[in-house]
Every structure is written in structure tokens, then in C-alpha cells.
CSV table of C-alpha atoms and ligand atoms in Angstrom, one decimal:
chain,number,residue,atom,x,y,z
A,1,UNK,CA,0.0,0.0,0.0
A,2,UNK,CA,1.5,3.6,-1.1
A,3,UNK,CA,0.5,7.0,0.0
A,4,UNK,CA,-0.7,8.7,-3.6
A,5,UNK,CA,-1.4,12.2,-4.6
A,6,UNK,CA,-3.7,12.4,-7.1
A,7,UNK,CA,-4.3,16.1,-9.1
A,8,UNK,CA,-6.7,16.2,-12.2
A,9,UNK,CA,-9.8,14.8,-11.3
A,10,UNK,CA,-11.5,15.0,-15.0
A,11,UNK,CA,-13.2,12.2,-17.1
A,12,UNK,CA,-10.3,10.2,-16.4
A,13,UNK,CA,-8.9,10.8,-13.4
A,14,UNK,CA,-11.4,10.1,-11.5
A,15,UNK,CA,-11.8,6.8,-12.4
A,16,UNK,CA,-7.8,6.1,-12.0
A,17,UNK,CA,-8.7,7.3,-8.5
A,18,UNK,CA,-11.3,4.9,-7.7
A,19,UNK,CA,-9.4,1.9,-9.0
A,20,UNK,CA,-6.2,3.3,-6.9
A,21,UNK,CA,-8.0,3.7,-3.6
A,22,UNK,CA,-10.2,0.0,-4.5
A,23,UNK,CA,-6.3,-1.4,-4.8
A,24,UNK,CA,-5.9,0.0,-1.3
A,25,UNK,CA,-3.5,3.1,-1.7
A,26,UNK,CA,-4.0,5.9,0.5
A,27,UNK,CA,-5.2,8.8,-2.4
A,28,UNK,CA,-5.2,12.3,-1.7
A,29,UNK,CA,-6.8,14.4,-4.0
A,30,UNK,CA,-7.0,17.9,-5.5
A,31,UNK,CA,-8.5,19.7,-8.3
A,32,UNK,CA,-8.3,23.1,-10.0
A,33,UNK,CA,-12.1,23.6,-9.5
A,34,UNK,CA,-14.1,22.0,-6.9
A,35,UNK,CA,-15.6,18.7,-7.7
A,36,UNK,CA,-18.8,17.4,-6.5
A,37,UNK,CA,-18.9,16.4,-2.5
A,38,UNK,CA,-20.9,13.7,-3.7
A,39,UNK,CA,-18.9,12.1,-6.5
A,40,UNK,CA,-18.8,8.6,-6.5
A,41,UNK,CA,-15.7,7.9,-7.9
A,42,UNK,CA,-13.8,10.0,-5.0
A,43,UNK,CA,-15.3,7.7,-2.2
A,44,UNK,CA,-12.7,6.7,0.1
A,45,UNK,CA,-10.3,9.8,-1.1
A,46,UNK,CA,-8.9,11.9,1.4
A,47,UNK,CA,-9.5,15.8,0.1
A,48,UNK,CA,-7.1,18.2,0.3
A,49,UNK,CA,-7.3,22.1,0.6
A,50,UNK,CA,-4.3,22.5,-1.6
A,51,UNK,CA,-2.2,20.7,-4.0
A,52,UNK,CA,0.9,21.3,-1.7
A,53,UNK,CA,-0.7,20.0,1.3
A,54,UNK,CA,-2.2,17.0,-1.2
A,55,UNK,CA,1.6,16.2,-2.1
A,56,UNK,CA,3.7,16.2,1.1
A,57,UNK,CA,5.2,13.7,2.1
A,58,UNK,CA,3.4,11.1,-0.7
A,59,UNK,CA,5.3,8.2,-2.4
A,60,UNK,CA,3.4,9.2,-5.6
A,61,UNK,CA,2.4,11.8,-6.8
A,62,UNK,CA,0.2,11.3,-10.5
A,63,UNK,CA,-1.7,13.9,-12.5
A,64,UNK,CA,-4.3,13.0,-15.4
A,65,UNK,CA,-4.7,16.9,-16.9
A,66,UNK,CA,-5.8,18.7,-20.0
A,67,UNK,CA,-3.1,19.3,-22.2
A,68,UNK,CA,0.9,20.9,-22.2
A,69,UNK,CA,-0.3,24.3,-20.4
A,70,UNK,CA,-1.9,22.5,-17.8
A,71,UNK,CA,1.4,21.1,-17.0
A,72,UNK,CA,3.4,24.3,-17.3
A,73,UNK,CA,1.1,25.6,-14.9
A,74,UNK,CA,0.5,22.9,-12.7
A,75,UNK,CA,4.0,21.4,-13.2
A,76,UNK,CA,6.7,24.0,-14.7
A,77,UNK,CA,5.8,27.2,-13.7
A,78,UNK,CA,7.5,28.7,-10.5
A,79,UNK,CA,6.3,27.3,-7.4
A,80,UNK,CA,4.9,24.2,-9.1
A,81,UNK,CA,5.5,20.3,-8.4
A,82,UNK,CA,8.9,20.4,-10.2
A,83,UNK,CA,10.0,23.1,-7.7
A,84,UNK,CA,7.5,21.6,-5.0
A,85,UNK,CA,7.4,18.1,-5.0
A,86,UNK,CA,9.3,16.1,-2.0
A,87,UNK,CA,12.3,14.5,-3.3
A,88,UNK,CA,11.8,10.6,-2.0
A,89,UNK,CA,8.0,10.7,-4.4
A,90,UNK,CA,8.0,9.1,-7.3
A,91,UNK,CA,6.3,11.9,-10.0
A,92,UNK,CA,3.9,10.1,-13.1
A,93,UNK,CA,2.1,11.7,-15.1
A,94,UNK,CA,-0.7,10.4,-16.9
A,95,UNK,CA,-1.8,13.1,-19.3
A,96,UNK,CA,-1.3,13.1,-22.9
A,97,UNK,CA,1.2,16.1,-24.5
A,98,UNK,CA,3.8,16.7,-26.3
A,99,UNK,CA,7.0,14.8,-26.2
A,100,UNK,CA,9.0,17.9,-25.6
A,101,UNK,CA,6.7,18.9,-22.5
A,102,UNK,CA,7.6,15.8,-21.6
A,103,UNK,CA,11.0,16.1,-21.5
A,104,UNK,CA,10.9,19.3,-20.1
A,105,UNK,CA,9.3,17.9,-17.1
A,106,UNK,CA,11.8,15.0,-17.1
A,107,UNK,CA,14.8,17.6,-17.1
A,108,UNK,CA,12.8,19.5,-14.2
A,109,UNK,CA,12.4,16.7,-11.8
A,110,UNK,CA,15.6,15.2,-12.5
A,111,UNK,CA,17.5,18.9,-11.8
A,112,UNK,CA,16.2,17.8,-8.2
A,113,UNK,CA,16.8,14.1,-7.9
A,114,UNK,CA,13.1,13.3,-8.1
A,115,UNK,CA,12.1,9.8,-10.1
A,116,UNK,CA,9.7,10.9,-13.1
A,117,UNK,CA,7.9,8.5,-15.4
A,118,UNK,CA,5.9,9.8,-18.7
A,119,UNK,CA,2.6,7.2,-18.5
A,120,UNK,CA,-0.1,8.3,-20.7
A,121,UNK,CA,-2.9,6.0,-21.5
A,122,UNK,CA,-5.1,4.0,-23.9
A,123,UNK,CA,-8.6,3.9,-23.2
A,124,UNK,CA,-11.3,5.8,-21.9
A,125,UNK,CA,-14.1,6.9,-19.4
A,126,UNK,CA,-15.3,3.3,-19.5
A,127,UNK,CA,-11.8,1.6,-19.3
A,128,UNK,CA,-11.1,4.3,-16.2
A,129,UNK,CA,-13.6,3.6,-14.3
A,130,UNK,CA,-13.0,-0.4,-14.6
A,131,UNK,CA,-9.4,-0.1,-14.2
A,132,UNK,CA,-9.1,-1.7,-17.7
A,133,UNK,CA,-6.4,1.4,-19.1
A,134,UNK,CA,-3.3,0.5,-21.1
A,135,UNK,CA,-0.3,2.5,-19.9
A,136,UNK,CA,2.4,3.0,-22.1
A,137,UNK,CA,5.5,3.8,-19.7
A,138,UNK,CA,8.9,5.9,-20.2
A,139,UNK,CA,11.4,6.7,-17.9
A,140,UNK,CA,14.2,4.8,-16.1
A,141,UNK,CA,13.7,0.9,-15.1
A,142,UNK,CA,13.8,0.8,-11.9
A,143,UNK,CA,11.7,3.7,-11.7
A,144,UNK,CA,9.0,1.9,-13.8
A,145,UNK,CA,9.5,-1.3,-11.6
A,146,UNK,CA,9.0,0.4,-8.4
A,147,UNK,CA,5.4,1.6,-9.7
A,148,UNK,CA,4.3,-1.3,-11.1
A,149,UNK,CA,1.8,-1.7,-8.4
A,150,UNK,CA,0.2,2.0,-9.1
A,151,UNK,CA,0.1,1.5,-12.5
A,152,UNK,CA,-1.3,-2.2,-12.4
A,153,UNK,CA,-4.3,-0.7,-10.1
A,154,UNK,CA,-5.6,1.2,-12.9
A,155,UNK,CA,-4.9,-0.6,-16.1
A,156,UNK,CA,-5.7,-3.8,-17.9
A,157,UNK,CA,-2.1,-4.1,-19.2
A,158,UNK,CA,1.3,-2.2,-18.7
A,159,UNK,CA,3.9,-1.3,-21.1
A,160,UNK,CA,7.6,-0.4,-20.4
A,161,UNK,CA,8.7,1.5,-23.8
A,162,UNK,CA,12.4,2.7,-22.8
A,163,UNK,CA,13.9,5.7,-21.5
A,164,UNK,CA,12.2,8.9,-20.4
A,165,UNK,CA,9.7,10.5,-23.0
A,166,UNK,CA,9.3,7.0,-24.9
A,167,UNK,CA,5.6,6.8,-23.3
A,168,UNK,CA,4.8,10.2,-24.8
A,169,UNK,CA,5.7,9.0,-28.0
A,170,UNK,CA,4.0,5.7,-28.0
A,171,UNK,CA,0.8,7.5,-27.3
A,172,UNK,CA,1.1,10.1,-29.9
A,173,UNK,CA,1.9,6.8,-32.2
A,174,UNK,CA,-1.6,5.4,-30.7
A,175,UNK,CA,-3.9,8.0,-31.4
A,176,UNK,CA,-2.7,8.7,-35.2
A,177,UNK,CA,-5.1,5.3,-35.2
A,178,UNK,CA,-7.5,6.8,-33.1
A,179,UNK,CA,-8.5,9.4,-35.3
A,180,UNK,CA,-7.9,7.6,-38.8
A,181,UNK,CA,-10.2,4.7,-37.1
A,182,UNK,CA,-12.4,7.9,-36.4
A,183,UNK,CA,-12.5,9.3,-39.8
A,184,UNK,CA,-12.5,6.0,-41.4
A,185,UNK,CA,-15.7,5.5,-39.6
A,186,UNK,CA,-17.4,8.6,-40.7
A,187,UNK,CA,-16.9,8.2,-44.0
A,188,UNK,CA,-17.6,4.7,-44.7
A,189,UNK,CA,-20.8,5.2,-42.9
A,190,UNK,CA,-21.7,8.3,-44.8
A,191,UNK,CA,-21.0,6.2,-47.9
A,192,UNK,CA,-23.3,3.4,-47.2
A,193,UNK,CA,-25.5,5.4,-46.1
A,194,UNK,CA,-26.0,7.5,-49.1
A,195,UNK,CA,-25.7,4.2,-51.4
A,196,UNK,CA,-29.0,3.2,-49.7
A,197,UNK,CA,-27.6,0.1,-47.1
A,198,UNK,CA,-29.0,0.0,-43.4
A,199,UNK,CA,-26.3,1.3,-41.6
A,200,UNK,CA,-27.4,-1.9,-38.7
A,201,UNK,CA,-26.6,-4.1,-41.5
A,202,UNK,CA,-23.6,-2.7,-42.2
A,203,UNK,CA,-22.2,-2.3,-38.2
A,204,UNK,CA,-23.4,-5.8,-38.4
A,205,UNK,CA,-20.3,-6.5,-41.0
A,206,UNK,CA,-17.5,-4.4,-39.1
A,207,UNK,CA,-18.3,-6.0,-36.5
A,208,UNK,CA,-16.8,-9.4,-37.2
A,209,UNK,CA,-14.7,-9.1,-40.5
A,210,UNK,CA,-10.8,-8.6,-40.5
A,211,UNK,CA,-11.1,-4.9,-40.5
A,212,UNK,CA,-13.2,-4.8,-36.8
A,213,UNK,CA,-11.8,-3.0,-34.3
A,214,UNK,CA,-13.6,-1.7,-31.0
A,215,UNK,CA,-13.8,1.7,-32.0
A,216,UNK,CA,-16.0,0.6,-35.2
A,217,UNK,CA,-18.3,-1.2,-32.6
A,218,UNK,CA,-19.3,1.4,-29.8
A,219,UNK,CA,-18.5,4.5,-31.7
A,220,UNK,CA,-20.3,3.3,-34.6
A,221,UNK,CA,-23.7,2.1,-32.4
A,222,UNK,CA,-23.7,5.3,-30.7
A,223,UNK,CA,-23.7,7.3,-33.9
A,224,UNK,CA,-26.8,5.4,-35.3
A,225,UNK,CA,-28.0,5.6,-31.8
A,226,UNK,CA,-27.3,9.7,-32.5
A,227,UNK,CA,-25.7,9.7,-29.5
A,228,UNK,CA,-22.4,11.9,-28.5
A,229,UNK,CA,-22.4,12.2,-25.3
A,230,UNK,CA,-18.7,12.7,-24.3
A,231,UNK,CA,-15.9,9.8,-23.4
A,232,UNK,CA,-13.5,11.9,-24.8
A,233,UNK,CA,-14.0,15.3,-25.5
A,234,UNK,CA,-13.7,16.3,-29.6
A,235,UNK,CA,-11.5,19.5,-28.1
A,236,UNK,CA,-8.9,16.7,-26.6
A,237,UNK,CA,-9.1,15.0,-30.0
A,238,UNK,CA,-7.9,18.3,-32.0
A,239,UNK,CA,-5.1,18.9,-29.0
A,240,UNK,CA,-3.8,15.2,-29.9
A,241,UNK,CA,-4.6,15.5,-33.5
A,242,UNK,CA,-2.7,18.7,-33.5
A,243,UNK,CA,0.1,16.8,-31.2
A,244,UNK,CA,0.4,13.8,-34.4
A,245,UNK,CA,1.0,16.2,-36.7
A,246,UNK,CA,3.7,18.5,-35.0
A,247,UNK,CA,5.6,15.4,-34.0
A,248,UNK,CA,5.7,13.9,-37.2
A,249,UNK,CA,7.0,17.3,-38.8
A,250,UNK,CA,9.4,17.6,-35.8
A,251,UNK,CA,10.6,14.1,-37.3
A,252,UNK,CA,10.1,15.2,-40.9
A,253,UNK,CA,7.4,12.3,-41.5
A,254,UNK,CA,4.8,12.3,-43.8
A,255,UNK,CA,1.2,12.4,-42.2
A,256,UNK,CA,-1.3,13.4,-44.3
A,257,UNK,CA,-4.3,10.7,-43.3
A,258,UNK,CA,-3.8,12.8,-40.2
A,259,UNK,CA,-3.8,16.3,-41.7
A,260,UNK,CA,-7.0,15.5,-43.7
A,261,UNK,CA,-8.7,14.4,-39.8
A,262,UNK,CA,-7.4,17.2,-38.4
A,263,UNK,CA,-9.2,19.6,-40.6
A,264,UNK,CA,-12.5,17.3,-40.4
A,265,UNK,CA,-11.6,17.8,-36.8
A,266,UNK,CA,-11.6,21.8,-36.8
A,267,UNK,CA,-14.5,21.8,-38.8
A,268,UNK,CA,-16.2,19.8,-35.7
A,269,UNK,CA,-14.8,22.3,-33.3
A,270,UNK,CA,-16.3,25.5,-35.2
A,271,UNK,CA,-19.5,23.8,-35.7
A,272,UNK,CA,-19.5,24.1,-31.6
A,273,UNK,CA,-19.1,20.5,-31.1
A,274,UNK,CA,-15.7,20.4,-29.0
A,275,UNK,CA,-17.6,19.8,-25.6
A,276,UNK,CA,-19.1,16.6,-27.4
A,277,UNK,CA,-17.4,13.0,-28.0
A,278,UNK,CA,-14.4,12.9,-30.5
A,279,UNK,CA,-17.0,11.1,-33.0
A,280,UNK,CA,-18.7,14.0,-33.2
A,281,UNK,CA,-16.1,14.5,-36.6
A,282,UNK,CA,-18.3,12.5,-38.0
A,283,UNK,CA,-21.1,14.8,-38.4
A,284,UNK,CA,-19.5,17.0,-40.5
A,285,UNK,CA,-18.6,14.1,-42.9
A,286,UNK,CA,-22.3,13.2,-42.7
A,287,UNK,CA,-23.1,16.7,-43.6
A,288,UNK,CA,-21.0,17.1,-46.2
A,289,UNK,CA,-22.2,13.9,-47.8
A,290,UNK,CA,-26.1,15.6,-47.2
A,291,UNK,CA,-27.3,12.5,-44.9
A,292,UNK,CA,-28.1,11.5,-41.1
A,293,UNK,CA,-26.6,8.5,-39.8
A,294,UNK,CA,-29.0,8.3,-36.9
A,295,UNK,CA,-31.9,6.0,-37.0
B,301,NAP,P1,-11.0,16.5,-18.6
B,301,NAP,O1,-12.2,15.7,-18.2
B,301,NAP,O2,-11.1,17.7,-19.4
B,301,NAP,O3,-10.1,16.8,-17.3
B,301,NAP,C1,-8.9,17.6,-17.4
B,301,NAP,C2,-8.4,17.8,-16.1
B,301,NAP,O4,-7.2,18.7,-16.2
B,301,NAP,C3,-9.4,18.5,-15.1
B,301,NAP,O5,-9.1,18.0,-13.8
B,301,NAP,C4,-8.9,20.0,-15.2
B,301,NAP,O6,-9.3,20.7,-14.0
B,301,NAP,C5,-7.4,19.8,-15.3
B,301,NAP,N1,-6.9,21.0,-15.8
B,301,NAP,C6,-7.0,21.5,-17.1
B,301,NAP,N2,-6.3,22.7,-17.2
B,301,NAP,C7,-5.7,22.9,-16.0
B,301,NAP,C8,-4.9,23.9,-15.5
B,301,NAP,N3,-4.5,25.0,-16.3
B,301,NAP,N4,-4.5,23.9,-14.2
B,301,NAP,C9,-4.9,22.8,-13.4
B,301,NAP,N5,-5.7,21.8,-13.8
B,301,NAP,C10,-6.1,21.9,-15.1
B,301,NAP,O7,-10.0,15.5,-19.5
B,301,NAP,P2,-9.9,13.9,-19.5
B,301,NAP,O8,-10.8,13.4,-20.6
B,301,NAP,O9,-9.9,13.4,-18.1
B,301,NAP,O10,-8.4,13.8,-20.1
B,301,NAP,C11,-7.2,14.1,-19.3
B,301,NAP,C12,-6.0,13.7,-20.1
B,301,NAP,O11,-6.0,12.3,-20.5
B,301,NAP,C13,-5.8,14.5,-21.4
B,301,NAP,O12,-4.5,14.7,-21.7
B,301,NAP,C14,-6.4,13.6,-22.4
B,301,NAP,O13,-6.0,13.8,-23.7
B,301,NAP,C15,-6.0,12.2,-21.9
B,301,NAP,N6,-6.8,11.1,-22.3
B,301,NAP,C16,-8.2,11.2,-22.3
B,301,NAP,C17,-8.9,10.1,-22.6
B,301,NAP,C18,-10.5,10.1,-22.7
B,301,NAP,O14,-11.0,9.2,-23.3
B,301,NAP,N7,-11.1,11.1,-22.0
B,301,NAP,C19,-8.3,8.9,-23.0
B,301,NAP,C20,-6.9,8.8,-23.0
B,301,NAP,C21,-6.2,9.9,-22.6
B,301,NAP,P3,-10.7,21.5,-14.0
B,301,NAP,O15,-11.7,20.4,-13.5
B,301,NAP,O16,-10.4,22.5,-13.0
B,301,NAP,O17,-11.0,22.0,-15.4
């Protein structure tokens, strides 16, 4: 059993908390705005007034948040957990940004000693809240080793991928499927359903050939079922999408599946769909091919 500080209590954090204090860790939470006294998911969590007094003393200390400013303000900025931090926790954050805010936090904590591990995750609400995640790791070995029990609390399966920053990558790498599987979606359905086929019929087929994948099957009911209620937020989808394509010019690789979603993306976002599920892109491919998918 460790003592955990937990910061970032959004769609997913939450849920990592529930799993974490269901494993039997000691979690202390804190969040930027005030989350409900009731929540469900935070049963068992200690509250703290302050993310210093949340920290002190904790042999982890994991944030789940937004995007890279969240972590230079949370994280990077003077007087934040790089500065702050004790030196005997272990630091792992969870959130999905940009490998060189990731380093830059890596260079931070190591200026001071403190073990860091870059662990962002596959999955989402759902998988949270069961514990069923799939953190990809980077950082030093025995680093990773000595949290193997935090990170096994919330997730299905656990991947070391090398050195510092390496987890970063491997999501970025990730979510370039995420969002072709996404727009691949859209505009097969769009198709079929302008060429007359029952789009039941046709989830029916994805469903079981060699192309299926998860994301065919619950995205794809939900969209016949006109349902996008959000998971994972469409503004998170054009921060990642954004993230795919900056790291692959950063590496001077060719992306251009990923420019295409990316613009179906912003499209989404100025039709005022960002607070709504990433598969909310697929309206706009719908509209553009002058049909409604839902039943
Ligand atoms: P979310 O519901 O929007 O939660 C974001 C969290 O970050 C909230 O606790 C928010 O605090 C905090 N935050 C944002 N800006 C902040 C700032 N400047 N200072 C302090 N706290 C700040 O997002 P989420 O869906 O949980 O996603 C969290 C991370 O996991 C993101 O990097 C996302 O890309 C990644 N992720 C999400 C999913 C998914 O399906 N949702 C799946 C895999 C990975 P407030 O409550 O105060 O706004």
C-alpha cells in the first residue's frame, strides 16, 4: 500500500482514482475547480485544501490533466511540483502532451533528484472507471519497476517503452489510429449510407470481419444511436490530432491521413461540437455527404 497524490480529477482521473484507492492506496486528491462532495468515484479519497498540502510527504504523486499548459502551470511554472514536489516521491504523469513537454518535465524533476515516469494512457471513461487502461511507460527501469503496483491498479495491461519521453511517443503513435479509425468510420458510414444500405446491416459486418476493431463497434452504435455524449471530449481529439502532426514534422514524417482528420476535426470544433465525444467528426462528414446517420 502507497500513499498517492492524485491532481486532475477529469473524465479520467477520477476513475484512475477509484481503481487506486479499490487497490488500497492511501489517495489524496486535488483539483483546480471544486468537484462534487458527492462524487462517486472519489469515495474513500482523502480531500485536500491545496495541491501542496495533497503532495507532502506522498510516495506518488500522478496527475491526469488537459493538455501541455496545464502542466506548465501545474508542473513548470515557478512554485509548481517540479519546484515543489518532495524529493523521496515518485512523480507520473498520466496526461497526454507533447514529447518535448515531456521532456521538459523530465529535465525539471531530474534537476532535483526526483524519479519521473511519462505514462499516458489508452482507453477511456469506460476503461477508467473499470481499471481496464493501457499505460504505455517511459522513464528509467527501476523507476517503472517500483510503480508497477500503481500502474497495475488502474490498467488492464502495462507497457515499459524505454527511457524517459518514450511513453509520450507511444501515445502520440496510438492516437494517429485513433483518429484515422475515427474518420475512417465517418466516412464509410456516410457512404453506405448514401448508397441506400441499413447502416445496422452494415455495423453488423464491421463487426466481425478482418477490419473490426472496438472503436467501429461502440462508436459506430452510438452514432446510429445519435448519441455523442462525451468519453473523450472532440476538443482533446484536436489537441492530440494537433500533437500527431507537430511530432511527425518535428521528425520530418509524412502524415497526411492525419492532416485530412485534423481539418474534419476543426471543422467539428467551429460547428461548436468540441464539448461533445471525438466522434462527433463524424457529423461534419455526414453533412457534407447531405445525410443522417441516426436512425
Ligand atoms: P478532462 O475531463 O477535461 O479533465 C482535465 C483535467 O485537467 C481536469 O481535472 C482539469 O481541471 C485539469 N486542468 C486543465 N487545465 C488545468 C490547469 N491549467 N490547471 C490545473 N488543472 C487543469 O479531460 P480527460 O478526458 O480526463 O483527459 C485528461 C488527459 O487524459 C488529457 O491529456 C487527455 O488527452 C488524456 N486522455 C483522455 C482520454 C479520454 O477518453 N477522455 C483517453 C486517454 C487519454 P478542472 O476540473 O479545473 O477543469
Amino acid at each position: 500500500m502507497s500513499t498517492i497524490a492524485f491532481t486532475g480529477l477529469g473524465t479520467m482521473g477520477r476513475g484512475m482514482v477509484a481503481n487506486l484507492v479499490r487497490a488500497g492506496h492511501q489517495v489524496t486528491v486535488w483539483n483546480r475547480s471544486p468537484v462534487a462532495s458527492d462524487d462517486a468515484q472519489l469515495i474513500g479519497a482523502q480531500r485536500a485544501a491545496s495541491l501542496p498540502e495533497a503532495v507532502a510527504g506522498a510516495d506518488f504523486v500522478l496527475y491526469c490533466l488537459a493538455d501541455d499548459e496545464a502542466v506548465q502551470q501545474v508542473v513548470l511554472a515557478p512554485g509548481g511540483l517540479a519546484e515543489s514536489v518532495d524529493t523521496g516521491s515518485i512523480v507520473i504523469d498520466l496526461s497526454t502532451i507533447s514529447p518535448g513537454q515531456s521532456a521538459a518535465e523530465a529535465e525539471a524533476f531530474a534537476a532535483r533528484g526526483v524519479r519521473f515516469l511519462d505514462a499516458p494512457v489508452f482507453g477511456s471513461k469506460g476503461e477508467a472507471a473499470a481499471g481496464g487502461l493501457w499505460v504505455v511507460a517511459g522513464g528509467d527501469r527501476e523507476t517503472f519497476d517500483a510503480s508497477r503496483d500503481v500502474l497495475d491498479a488502474i490498467s488492464e495491461t502495462v507497457h515499459y517503452m524505454g527511457g524517459s519521453g518514450n511513453g509520450a511517443k507511444m501515445k502520440l503513435v496510438g492516437n494517429l489510429i485513433v483518429a484515422a479509425q475515427l474518420e475512417a468510420l465517418g466516412e464509410s458510414l456516410s457512404l453506405a449510407k448514401k448508397a441506400g444500405l441499413d447502416l445496422d446491416d452494415v455495423l453488423g459486418v464491421l463487426k466481425v470481419t478482418d477490419f473490426r476493431s472496438p472503436i467501429f463497434d461502440g462508436v459506430g452504435s452510438a452514432v446510429v444511436a445519435g448519441d455523442y455524449s462525451p468519453s473523450f471530449a472532440l476538443k482533446l481529439m484536436l489537441k492530440d490530432g494537433r500533437l500527431v502532426k507537430q511530432f511527425a514534422q518535428d521528425l520530418e514524417v509524412k502524415v497526411p491521413g492525419t492532416e485530412a482528420t485534423v481539418t474534419t476535426i476543426e471543422r467539428a470544433v467551429e460547428s461548436g461540437w468540441g464539448e461533445e465525444n471525438a466522434s462527433a467528426l463524424i457529423k461534419v462528414l455526414a453533412a457534407d455527404a447531405g445525410v443522417d446517420l441516426a436512425r
